[in-house]
Amino acid sequence: MAKTILVTGGAGYIGSHTVVELLEAKYNVVVIDNLYNSSIGAIQAIKNITGKDLIFYKGDCADSDFVKSVFAKNSIDAVIHFAGYKAVGESVEKPLFYYGNNLGSTVTLLEVMKEFSCTKFVFSSSATVYLDPKDVKYNETTTQTNRPFSPYGSTKLVQEYILEDVAKGSEFEKVDGLQVVSLRYFNPIGAHFSGDLGEDPNGIPNNLAPYITQVAVGKLKELQIFGDDYKTPDGTCLRDYIHVVDLAKGHLSGLEYIFAKKGKFFDPINLGTGAPVSVFQVVESFVKAVGRPIPYKVVGRRSGDLPEFYADPEKAKKVLGWQTKLDLDKMTADSWHWQKRHPNGFES
Ligand code: NAD
Ligand code: UFG
C-alpha cells in the first residue's frame, strides 16, 4: 500500500518541488504550511502539474494541538520537515523569532511523532551548519570549530543536535527508535520544468538567482555583485548551486534509505554537486538563458560571505545512491522560464 508522507512547509520553494516528486512516485502526501512565506497558489500548481491530489492543512507546526489533529486524521509513515524561517539577515535582527519558530516546530513535531509512534524523519538542514573557517571542501565529518555566523545557522545546528540526541536517547525505543536523515543543502536554484512552480520570494530577493531573474524581467534595475577581489579564479565567490528538482529527488532517496534501514540513527548527508561555480559564471549562464545582457555592477564584499563553499557529495552517492543530474545551464534556464511565465510569482 502507498505510504503517506507528511511534508511540513510543503507550499514553500523546496517543499513544493519535493511534493511533486513524491506524488509522481505514488506516495500519498499530507502538507502542513502556515503560508507565512508561501502561497496557496503553489498547492494548486502542484495539483495541476501532477494531475494528483494531496491533503493540505493551513496551520503551524509549533502548534501541538493542530499537529496532533493532523496525525489523528491521517496515518503518517514518515515526515519531511521543511517548515522554518530561512532569511539569514532577518535572523540577526529577530533571533528569538527564529529560535522560537525553527526549534519550536521541530520539538513539537517530534513530541507528536512519539505520541503517534511515527519514527521516520527527513530534515531540511543546511550547509550553513559547517563553520570551519578553512574554506575547504566540506564533508560530513568536518568538525564544528566555530559557531554559525547567524542565528538562522544556529537554529539549523541546534535542530541537528536535538535530532541526534533524540535518536540516541530512549524516548522512541518502544517503537524501534527515531530514524533521521539530515540533508545539508548547498545553494538550491532553478524551478520545475513546467515553468509553473518556482521560487517566489517576498520583497527584494537576498539570493543571487532570484535577484538576477528579477533584473532580467525588469523588476529590478541591475545586479550588484558583492566583490570581485576574492582569491578565486575570476575574483568572485564560489558556491555549489544545485537544481531544486535534483534536490527534491534527494529527499525521495533519503526516504527510501530510511524505509530500508532498521534501528535508530541520525545520519547527516550533503546534497550538492561538488562543483564550485563563480558568481560571474552564474551571470554568464543566465545571459545565455535570457538571450540578452544582465546589467550588473561590482560593489564591495557582503559581510559574512565565504570565498568558497561547496560540498563533498560522496556520502550521498554511497549511502543514498543519489547524485545530481542537472547542470548550471539547466538551472538558469528553468529559473528564467518560471520568472518569465510568472513575473509576479504565484500572483500572476
Ligand atoms: P520557504 O520559505 O520557501 O519554505 C518554508 C515553508 O515553511 C514556507 O512555505 C513557510 O510558509 C512554511 N513555514 C515556516 N514556518 C512554519 C511553521 N511554523 N508552520 C508551518 N509552516 C511554516 O523556504 P525553502 O527555501 O523552501 O526552504 C525549506 C527549508 O530548507 C527551510 O527549513 C530552509 O531553512 C532549508 N534550507 C533552504 C535553503 C535555501 O537556500 N533555500 C538552503 C538550505 C536549507
Ligand atoms: N551575490 C551577489 N549579489 C546578490 C546576491 C548574492 O553577488 O545580489 C553573491 C553572494 O555574494 C555569494 C553568491 O552570490 O557569493 C551566492 O549568494 P546567495 O545569497 O545566493 O547564497 P549564499 O551562499 O550566501 O547563502 C545560501 C543560503 C543561506 C545559507 C547559505 C549557506 O541562502 O540560507 O547558503 O548554506 F545559509
CSV table of C-alpha atoms and ligand atoms in Angstrom, one decimal:
chain,number,residue,atom,x,y,z
A,1,MET,CA,0.0,0.0,0.0
A,2,ALA,CA,1.2,3.5,-0.8
A,3,LYS,CA,2.9,5.2,2.1
A,4,THR,CA,1.7,8.5,3.5
A,5,ILE,CA,4.3,11.3,3.9
A,6,LEU,CA,3.7,14.4,6.0
A,7,VAL,CA,5.5,17.4,4.3
A,8,THR,CA,5.8,20.4,6.6
A,9,GLY,CA,6.5,23.6,4.7
A,10,GLY,CA,5.2,21.9,1.5
A,11,ALA,CA,3.9,25.1,-0.1
A,12,GLY,CA,7.4,26.6,0.1
A,13,TYR,CA,10.1,26.6,-2.6
A,14,ILE,CA,11.9,23.3,-1.9
A,15,GLY,CA,8.9,21.6,-0.2
A,16,SER,CA,6.6,22.1,-3.2
A,17,HIS,CA,9.1,20.6,-5.6
A,18,THR,CA,9.5,17.7,-3.3
A,19,VAL,CA,5.7,17.2,-3.1
A,20,VAL,CA,5.6,16.9,-6.9
A,21,GLU,CA,8.3,14.2,-6.9
A,22,LEU,CA,6.5,12.4,-4.1
A,23,LEU,CA,3.2,12.4,-5.9
A,24,GLU,CA,4.8,11.3,-9.1
A,25,ALA,CA,6.5,8.4,-7.2
A,26,LYS,CA,3.0,7.4,-5.9
A,27,TYR,CA,3.3,8.4,-2.3
A,28,ASN,CA,0.3,9.9,-0.6
A,29,VAL,CA,1.1,13.4,0.6
A,30,VAL,CA,-0.2,15.5,3.5
A,31,VAL,CA,1.0,19.1,3.6
A,32,ILE,CA,1.1,21.4,6.6
A,33,ASP,CA,2.0,25.0,5.9
A,34,ASN,CA,1.1,28.3,7.7
A,35,LEU,CA,1.7,30.2,4.4
A,36,TYR,CA,3.9,32.6,6.2
A,37,ASN,CA,6.4,32.6,3.3
A,38,SER,CA,4.4,30.9,0.6
A,39,SER,CA,1.1,31.0,-1.3
A,40,ILE,CA,-1.8,28.6,-1.7
A,41,GLY,CA,-1.0,29.0,-5.5
A,42,ALA,CA,1.9,26.6,-5.0
A,43,ILE,CA,-0.5,23.9,-3.9
A,44,GLN,CA,-2.7,24.4,-6.9
A,45,ALA,CA,0.3,24.4,-9.2
A,46,ILE,CA,1.4,21.0,-7.7
A,47,LYS,CA,-2.0,19.6,-8.4
A,48,ASN,CA,-2.0,21.0,-12.0
A,49,ILE,CA,1.5,19.7,-12.7
A,50,THR,CA,0.9,16.2,-11.4
A,51,GLY,CA,-2.8,15.7,-12.0
A,52,LYS,CA,-2.9,14.3,-8.5
A,53,ASP,CA,-4.5,15.3,-5.2
A,54,LEU,CA,-3.0,15.9,-1.8
A,55,ILE,CA,-4.3,16.8,1.6
A,56,PHE,CA,-3.4,20.4,2.7
A,57,TYR,CA,-3.8,21.9,6.1
A,58,LYS,CA,-3.1,25.5,6.8
A,59,GLY,CA,-1.6,25.7,10.3
A,60,ASP,CA,1.5,26.0,12.4
A,61,CYS,CA,4.0,23.2,13.1
A,62,ALA,CA,4.7,24.6,16.5
A,63,ASP,CA,1.0,24.3,17.5
A,64,SER,CA,0.8,21.0,19.2
A,65,ASP,CA,-3.0,20.6,19.2
A,66,PHE,CA,-3.0,21.3,15.5
A,67,VAL,CA,-0.2,18.9,14.6
A,68,LYS,CA,-1.9,16.2,16.8
A,69,SER,CA,-5.1,16.7,14.9
A,70,VAL,CA,-3.3,16.1,11.6
A,71,PHE,CA,-1.7,12.9,12.9
A,72,ALA,CA,-5.1,11.8,14.3
A,73,LYS,CA,-6.8,12.2,10.9
A,74,ASN,CA,-4.0,10.6,8.8
A,75,SER,CA,-1.8,7.6,9.2
A,76,ILE,CA,1.6,9.2,8.7
A,77,ASP,CA,4.5,6.8,7.8
A,78,ALA,CA,7.2,9.5,7.7
A,79,VAL,CA,7.8,13.2,8.0
A,80,ILE,CA,9.8,15.5,5.7
A,81,HIS,CA,10.3,18.7,7.7
A,82,PHE,CA,10.9,21.9,5.6
A,83,ALA,CA,8.9,24.3,7.7
A,84,GLY,CA,11.1,27.1,9.1
A,85,TYR,CA,12.2,30.6,8.6
A,86,LYS,CA,15.3,31.0,6.5
A,87,ALA,CA,16.4,34.6,5.9
A,88,VAL,CA,19.9,35.0,7.3
A,89,GLY,CA,19.8,38.8,7.7
A,90,GLU,CA,16.4,38.8,9.3
A,91,SER,CA,17.5,36.2,11.8
A,92,VAL,CA,20.2,38.6,13.0
A,93,GLU,CA,17.5,41.2,13.7
A,94,LYS,CA,15.0,38.8,15.2
A,95,PRO,CA,16.8,35.9,16.7
A,96,LEU,CA,14.0,35.0,19.2
A,97,PHE,CA,11.5,34.8,16.3
A,98,TYR,CA,13.9,32.4,14.5
A,99,TYR,CA,14.7,30.2,17.5
A,100,GLY,CA,11.1,30.1,18.6
A,101,ASN,CA,9.7,29.0,15.2
A,102,ASN,CA,12.5,26.8,14.0
A,103,LEU,CA,13.2,25.0,17.2
A,104,GLY,CA,9.6,25.1,18.4
A,105,SER,CA,8.4,23.4,15.2
A,106,THR,CA,10.9,20.6,15.4
A,107,VAL,CA,10.4,19.9,19.1
A,108,THR,CA,6.6,19.9,18.7
A,109,LEU,CA,6.7,17.6,15.7
A,110,LEU,CA,9.0,15.1,17.5
A,111,GLU,CA,6.7,15.1,20.5
A,112,VAL,CA,3.6,14.4,18.4
A,113,MET,CA,5.5,11.8,16.3
A,114,LYS,CA,6.4,10.0,19.6
A,115,GLU,CA,2.8,10.0,20.7
A,116,PHE,CA,1.7,8.5,17.3
A,117,SER,CA,4.6,6.1,17.0
A,118,CYS,CA,6.0,7.7,13.9
A,119,THR,CA,9.7,7.2,13.7
A,120,LYS,CA,11.0,8.4,10.3
A,121,PHE,CA,12.2,11.9,9.9
A,122,VAL,CA,13.9,13.7,7.0
A,123,PHE,CA,15.2,17.1,8.0
A,124,SER,CA,16.0,20.2,5.9
A,125,SER,CA,19.4,21.1,7.2
A,126,SER,CA,21.8,23.4,5.5
A,127,ALA,CA,25.4,23.7,4.6
A,128,THR,CA,25.4,26.7,6.9
A,129,VAL,CA,26.0,24.2,9.8
A,130,TYR,CA,29.6,23.9,8.6
A,131,LEU,CA,31.6,26.7,10.0
A,132,ASP,CA,35.1,25.6,9.8
A,133,PRO,CA,36.8,28.8,8.6
A,134,LYS,CA,39.4,26.9,6.4
A,135,ASP,CA,37.2,27.3,3.3
A,136,VAL,CA,37.8,23.7,2.2
A,137,LYS,CA,35.6,21.2,0.6
A,138,TYR,CA,33.2,20.2,3.3
A,139,ASN,CA,32.4,16.6,4.2
A,140,GLU,CA,30.1,15.3,6.9
A,141,THR,CA,32.9,14.7,9.4
A,142,THR,CA,34.1,18.3,9.3
A,143,THR,CA,34.1,19.3,12.9
A,144,GLN,CA,32.4,22.4,14.2
A,145,THR,CA,35.2,24.7,15.3
A,146,ASN,CA,33.1,27.8,15.4
A,147,ARG,CA,29.5,28.8,15.8
A,148,PRO,CA,27.4,29.5,12.7
A,149,PHE,CA,27.6,33.2,11.7
A,150,SER,CA,23.8,33.8,12.0
A,151,PRO,CA,21.1,32.9,14.4
A,152,TYR,CA,19.4,31.1,11.4
A,153,GLY,CA,22.5,28.9,11.1
A,154,SER,CA,22.5,28.3,14.8
A,155,THR,CA,18.9,27.1,14.6
A,156,LYS,CA,19.9,24.5,12.0
A,157,LEU,CA,22.8,23.3,14.0
A,158,VAL,CA,20.8,23.1,17.2
A,159,GLN,CA,18.0,21.3,15.4
A,160,GLU,CA,20.6,18.7,14.3
A,161,TYR,CA,21.8,18.4,17.9
A,162,ILE,CA,18.2,17.8,19.0
A,163,LEU,CA,17.6,15.2,16.4
A,164,GLU,CA,20.8,13.4,17.0
A,165,ASP,CA,20.2,13.4,20.8
A,166,VAL,CA,16.7,12.2,20.5
A,167,ALA,CA,17.8,9.5,18.0
A,168,LYS,CA,20.4,8.3,20.6
A,169,GLY,CA,18.0,8.5,23.5
A,170,SER,CA,15.4,6.1,24.7
A,171,GLU,CA,12.2,8.1,24.2
A,172,PHE,CA,11.3,6.4,20.9
A,173,GLU,CA,12.6,2.9,21.9
A,174,LYS,CA,9.2,1.2,22.3
A,175,VAL,CA,8.8,1.8,18.5
A,176,ASP,CA,12.3,0.9,17.2
A,177,GLY,CA,13.9,4.3,17.8
A,178,LEU,CA,13.9,7.5,15.8
A,179,GLN,CA,15.4,7.4,12.4
A,180,VAL,CA,16.7,10.7,11.0
A,181,VAL,CA,18.4,11.7,7.7
A,182,SER,CA,19.5,15.3,7.9
A,183,LEU,CA,20.0,16.7,4.4
A,184,ARG,CA,22.5,19.5,4.3
A,185,TYR,CA,21.6,21.6,1.2
A,186,PHE,CA,24.1,23.8,-0.6
A,187,ASN,CA,22.6,26.5,-2.9
A,188,PRO,CA,19.3,25.5,-4.4
A,189,ILE,CA,18.2,27.3,-7.6
A,190,GLY,CA,16.1,26.5,-10.6
A,191,ALA,CA,12.4,25.7,-10.9
A,192,HIS,CA,10.1,23.0,-12.1
A,193,PHE,CA,10.5,22.1,-15.8
A,194,SER,CA,6.9,23.2,-16.4
A,195,GLY,CA,7.7,26.8,-15.5
A,196,ASP,CA,4.7,26.8,-13.2
A,197,LEU,CA,6.4,26.2,-9.9
A,198,GLY,CA,9.4,28.1,-8.6
A,199,GLU,CA,10.9,30.4,-6.0
A,200,ASP,CA,8.6,33.3,-5.1
A,201,PRO,CA,10.5,35.4,-2.6
A,202,ASN,CA,8.8,38.2,-0.6
A,203,GLY,CA,10.2,41.6,-1.3
A,204,ILE,CA,13.6,42.2,-2.8
A,205,PRO,CA,15.4,38.8,-3.0
A,206,ASN,CA,18.6,38.3,-0.9
A,207,ASN,CA,19.8,35.4,-3.1
A,208,LEU,CA,21.7,35.5,-6.4
A,209,ALA,CA,19.4,33.6,-8.8
A,210,PRO,CA,16.0,35.3,-7.9
A,211,TYR,CA,17.8,38.7,-7.9
A,212,ILE,CA,19.1,38.1,-11.4
A,213,THR,CA,15.8,36.9,-12.8
A,214,GLN,CA,14.0,39.9,-11.4
A,215,VAL,CA,16.6,42.1,-13.1
A,216,ALA,CA,16.1,40.2,-16.3
A,217,VAL,CA,12.3,40.6,-16.1
A,218,GLY,CA,12.7,44.4,-15.5
A,219,LYS,CA,11.5,44.4,-11.8
A,220,LEU,CA,15.0,45.4,-10.5
A,221,LYS,CA,17.5,47.8,-12.2
A,222,GLU,CA,20.8,45.9,-12.0
A,223,LEU,CA,22.5,43.2,-10.1
A,224,GLN,CA,25.1,44.1,-7.6
A,225,ILE,CA,28.0,41.6,-7.5
A,226,PHE,CA,29.4,41.5,-4.0
A,227,GLY,CA,33.2,41.6,-4.6
A,228,ASP,CA,35.5,40.5,-7.4
A,229,ASP,CA,38.7,40.6,-5.4
A,230,TYR,CA,38.5,37.2,-3.7
A,231,LYS,CA,41.3,34.7,-4.2
A,232,THR,CA,39.3,32.7,-6.7
A,233,PRO,CA,39.8,32.1,-10.4
A,234,ASP,CA,37.7,35.1,-11.5
A,235,GLY,CA,37.7,37.0,-8.2
A,236,THR,CA,34.0,36.3,-7.3
A,237,CYS,CA,32.8,33.8,-4.7
A,238,LEU,CA,32.4,30.1,-5.5
A,239,ARG,CA,29.2,28.2,-4.5
A,240,ASP,CA,27.7,24.8,-5.1
A,241,TYR,CA,24.4,25.5,-6.9
A,242,ILE,CA,22.0,22.6,-7.1
A,243,HIS,CA,18.9,22.3,-9.2
A,244,VAL,CA,15.8,22.3,-7.0
A,245,VAL,CA,14.5,19.2,-8.8
A,246,ASP,CA,17.7,17.3,-8.1
A,247,LEU,CA,17.4,18.4,-4.5
A,248,ALA,CA,13.7,17.3,-4.4
A,249,LYS,CA,14.7,13.9,-5.7
A,250,GLY,CA,17.4,13.7,-3.0
A,251,HIS,CA,14.6,13.7,-0.4
A,252,LEU,CA,13.0,10.6,-2.0
A,253,SER,CA,16.3,8.9,-1.8
A,254,GLY,CA,16.6,9.9,1.8
A,255,LEU,CA,13.1,8.4,2.5
A,256,GLU,CA,13.9,5.2,0.7
A,257,TYR,CA,17.0,4.9,2.8
A,258,ILE,CA,15.1,5.4,6.0
A,259,PHE,CA,12.4,2.9,5.0
A,260,ALA,CA,15.1,0.3,4.2
A,261,LYS,CA,17.2,0.7,7.3
A,262,LYS,CA,16.4,-0.7,10.8
A,263,GLY,CA,17.1,0.7,14.2
A,264,LYS,CA,17.7,4.2,15.4
A,265,PHE,CA,20.1,6.6,13.7
A,266,PHE,CA,20.9,10.2,12.9
A,267,ASP,CA,22.7,10.5,9.5
A,268,PRO,CA,23.8,13.9,8.1
A,269,ILE,CA,24.2,13.9,4.3
A,270,ASN,CA,25.3,16.7,2.0
A,271,LEU,CA,23.1,17.4,-1.1
A,272,GLY,CA,25.3,19.3,-3.5
A,273,THR,CA,27.0,18.9,-6.9
A,274,GLY,CA,30.6,19.1,-5.6
A,275,ALA,CA,31.3,21.6,-8.4
A,276,PRO,CA,32.3,25.1,-7.4
A,277,VAL,CA,30.7,27.8,-9.6
A,278,SER,CA,31.5,31.6,-9.5
A,279,VAL,CA,29.1,34.5,-9.5
A,280,PHE,CA,30.3,35.5,-12.9
A,281,GLN,CA,29.7,32.0,-14.2
A,282,VAL,CA,26.1,32.2,-12.9
A,283,VAL,CA,25.6,35.5,-14.6
A,284,GLU,CA,27.0,34.2,-17.9
A,285,SER,CA,24.7,31.2,-17.8
A,286,PHE,CA,21.7,33.5,-17.2
A,287,VAL,CA,22.8,35.7,-20.1
A,288,LYS,CA,22.5,32.6,-22.4
A,289,ALA,CA,19.1,31.6,-20.9
A,290,VAL,CA,17.6,35.1,-21.2
A,291,GLY,CA,19.2,35.9,-24.5
A,292,ARG,CA,20.4,39.4,-23.6
A,293,PRO,CA,22.9,41.0,-21.2
A,294,ILE,CA,22.1,41.2,-17.5
A,295,PRO,CA,23.1,44.7,-16.2
A,296,TYR,CA,25.4,44.5,-13.2
A,297,LYS,CA,27.9,46.4,-11.3
A,298,VAL,CA,30.6,45.1,-9.0
A,299,VAL,CA,30.3,46.5,-5.5
A,300,GLY,CA,32.1,45.8,-2.1
A,301,ARG,CA,32.1,42.4,-0.5
A,302,ARG,CA,29.0,41.4,1.5
A,303,SER,CA,29.7,40.8,5.1
A,304,GLY,CA,29.8,37.1,6.1
A,305,ASP,CA,30.3,35.7,2.6
A,306,LEU,CA,32.9,33.0,2.4
A,307,PRO,CA,35.1,32.9,-0.8
A,308,GLU,CA,34.4,29.2,-1.4
A,309,PHE,CA,31.7,26.9,-0.2
A,310,TYR,CA,31.0,23.6,-1.8
A,311,ALA,CA,30.0,20.0,-1.0
A,312,ASP,CA,31.8,16.8,-0.9
A,313,PRO,CA,28.9,14.8,-2.4
A,314,GLU,CA,30.5,11.3,-2.0
A,315,LYS,CA,28.4,10.2,1.0
A,316,ALA,CA,25.1,10.9,-0.8
A,317,LYS,CA,26.4,8.8,-3.7
A,318,LYS,CA,27.5,5.9,-1.5
A,319,VAL,CA,24.7,5.9,1.1
A,320,LEU,CA,21.7,7.1,-0.9
A,321,GLY,CA,22.7,6.2,-4.4
A,322,TRP,CA,21.9,9.8,-5.3
A,323,GLN,CA,23.8,12.4,-7.3
A,324,THR,CA,22.8,15.5,-9.2
A,325,LYS,CA,22.0,15.2,-12.9
A,326,LEU,CA,21.1,18.7,-14.0
A,327,ASP,CA,23.8,21.3,-14.9
A,328,LEU,CA,24.1,25.0,-14.3
A,329,ASP,CA,22.6,25.9,-17.7
A,330,LYS,CA,19.5,23.8,-17.0
A,331,MET,CA,19.2,25.5,-13.5
A,332,THR,CA,19.3,29.1,-15.0
A,333,ALA,CA,17.1,28.2,-18.0
A,334,ASP,CA,14.4,26.8,-15.6
A,335,SER,CA,14.7,29.7,-13.2
A,336,TRP,CA,14.2,32.1,-16.1
A,337,HIS,CA,11.3,30.0,-17.6
A,338,TRP,CA,9.5,30.3,-14.3
A,339,GLN,CA,10.2,34.0,-13.8
A,340,LYS,CA,9.2,34.8,-17.4
A,341,ARG,CA,5.9,32.9,-17.2
A,342,HIS,CA,5.2,34.3,-13.7
A,343,PRO,CA,6.8,37.7,-13.3
A,344,ASN,CA,4.8,38.3,-10.1
A,345,GLY,CA,5.2,34.7,-8.8
A,346,PHE,CA,2.0,32.9,-7.9
A,347,GLU,CA,0.0,36.1,-8.2
A,348,SER,CA,0.3,36.0,-12.0
B,1,NAD,P1,10.4,28.5,2.0
B,1,NAD,O1,10.3,29.7,3.0
B,1,NAD,O2,10.1,28.7,0.6
B,1,NAD,O3,9.6,27.3,2.6
B,1,NAD,C1,9.4,27.1,4.0
B,1,NAD,C2,7.9,27.0,4.2
B,1,NAD,O4,7.6,26.7,5.6
B,1,NAD,C3,7.1,28.2,3.8
B,1,NAD,O5,6.1,27.8,3.0
B,1,NAD,C4,6.6,28.7,5.1
B,1,NAD,O6,5.3,29.4,5.0
B,1,NAD,C5,6.5,27.5,6.0
B,1,NAD,N1,6.6,27.7,7.4
B,1,NAD,C6,7.5,28.3,8.1
B,1,NAD,N2,7.3,28.2,9.5
B,1,NAD,C7,6.2,27.4,9.6
B,1,NAD,C8,5.6,26.9,10.7
B,1,NAD,N3,5.9,27.2,12.0
B,1,NAD,N4,4.5,26.1,10.5
B,1,NAD,C9,4.1,25.8,9.2
B,1,NAD,N5,4.7,26.3,8.1
B,1,NAD,C10,5.8,27.0,8.3
B,1,NAD,O7,11.9,28.0,2.2
B,1,NAD,P2,12.7,26.9,1.3
B,1,NAD,O8,13.8,27.6,0.5
B,1,NAD,O9,11.7,26.0,0.6
B,1,NAD,O10,13.4,26.1,2.4
B,1,NAD,C11,12.9,25.0,3.0
B,1,NAD,C12,13.8,24.5,4.2
B,1,NAD,O11,15.1,24.3,3.6
B,1,NAD,C13,13.9,25.5,5.3
B,1,NAD,O12,13.9,24.8,6.5
B,1,NAD,C14,15.3,26.2,5.0
B,1,NAD,O13,15.9,26.6,6.1
B,1,NAD,C15,16.0,25.0,4.4
B,1,NAD,N6,17.1,25.4,3.5
B,1,NAD,C16,16.9,26.3,2.5
B,1,NAD,C17,18.0,26.7,1.7
B,1,NAD,C18,17.7,27.7,0.5
B,1,NAD,O14,18.7,28.2,0.1
B,1,NAD,N7,16.5,27.8,0.0
B,1,NAD,C19,19.3,26.2,1.9
B,1,NAD,C20,19.5,25.3,3.0
B,1,NAD,C21,18.4,24.9,3.8
B,2,UFG,N1,25.5,37.6,-4.5
B,2,UFG,C1,25.8,38.7,-5.2
B,2,UFG,N2,24.7,39.6,-5.4
B,2,UFG,C2,23.5,39.3,-4.9
B,2,UFG,C3,23.2,38.2,-4.2
B,2,UFG,C4,24.3,37.3,-4.0
B,2,UFG,O1,26.9,38.9,-5.7
B,2,UFG,O2,22.6,40.2,-5.1
B,2,UFG,C5,26.6,36.6,-4.4
B,2,UFG,C6,27.0,36.4,-2.9
B,2,UFG,O3,28.0,37.3,-2.5
B,2,UFG,C7,27.5,34.9,-2.9
B,2,UFG,C8,26.7,34.3,-4.1
B,2,UFG,O4,26.2,35.3,-4.8
B,2,UFG,O5,28.9,35.0,-3.3
B,2,UFG,C9,25.6,33.4,-3.5
B,2,UFG,O6,24.8,34.2,-2.6
B,2,UFG,P1,23.4,33.7,-2.1
B,2,UFG,O7,22.9,34.8,-1.2
B,2,UFG,O8,22.5,33.3,-3.2
B,2,UFG,O9,23.7,32.4,-1.3
B,2,UFG,P2,24.6,32.2,0.0
B,2,UFG,O10,25.7,31.2,-0.4
B,2,UFG,O11,25.1,33.4,0.6
B,2,UFG,O12,23.6,31.6,1.0
B,2,UFG,C10,23.0,30.4,0.9
B,2,UFG,C11,21.6,30.4,1.6
B,2,UFG,C12,21.7,30.6,3.0
B,2,UFG,C13,22.6,29.6,3.7
B,2,UFG,C14,24.0,29.6,2.9
B,2,UFG,C15,24.9,28.5,3.4
B,2,UFG,O13,20.8,31.4,1.0
B,2,UFG,O14,20.4,30.3,3.6
B,2,UFG,O15,23.8,29.4,1.5
B,2,UFG,O16,24.2,27.3,3.3
B,2,UFG,F1,22.9,29.9,5.0
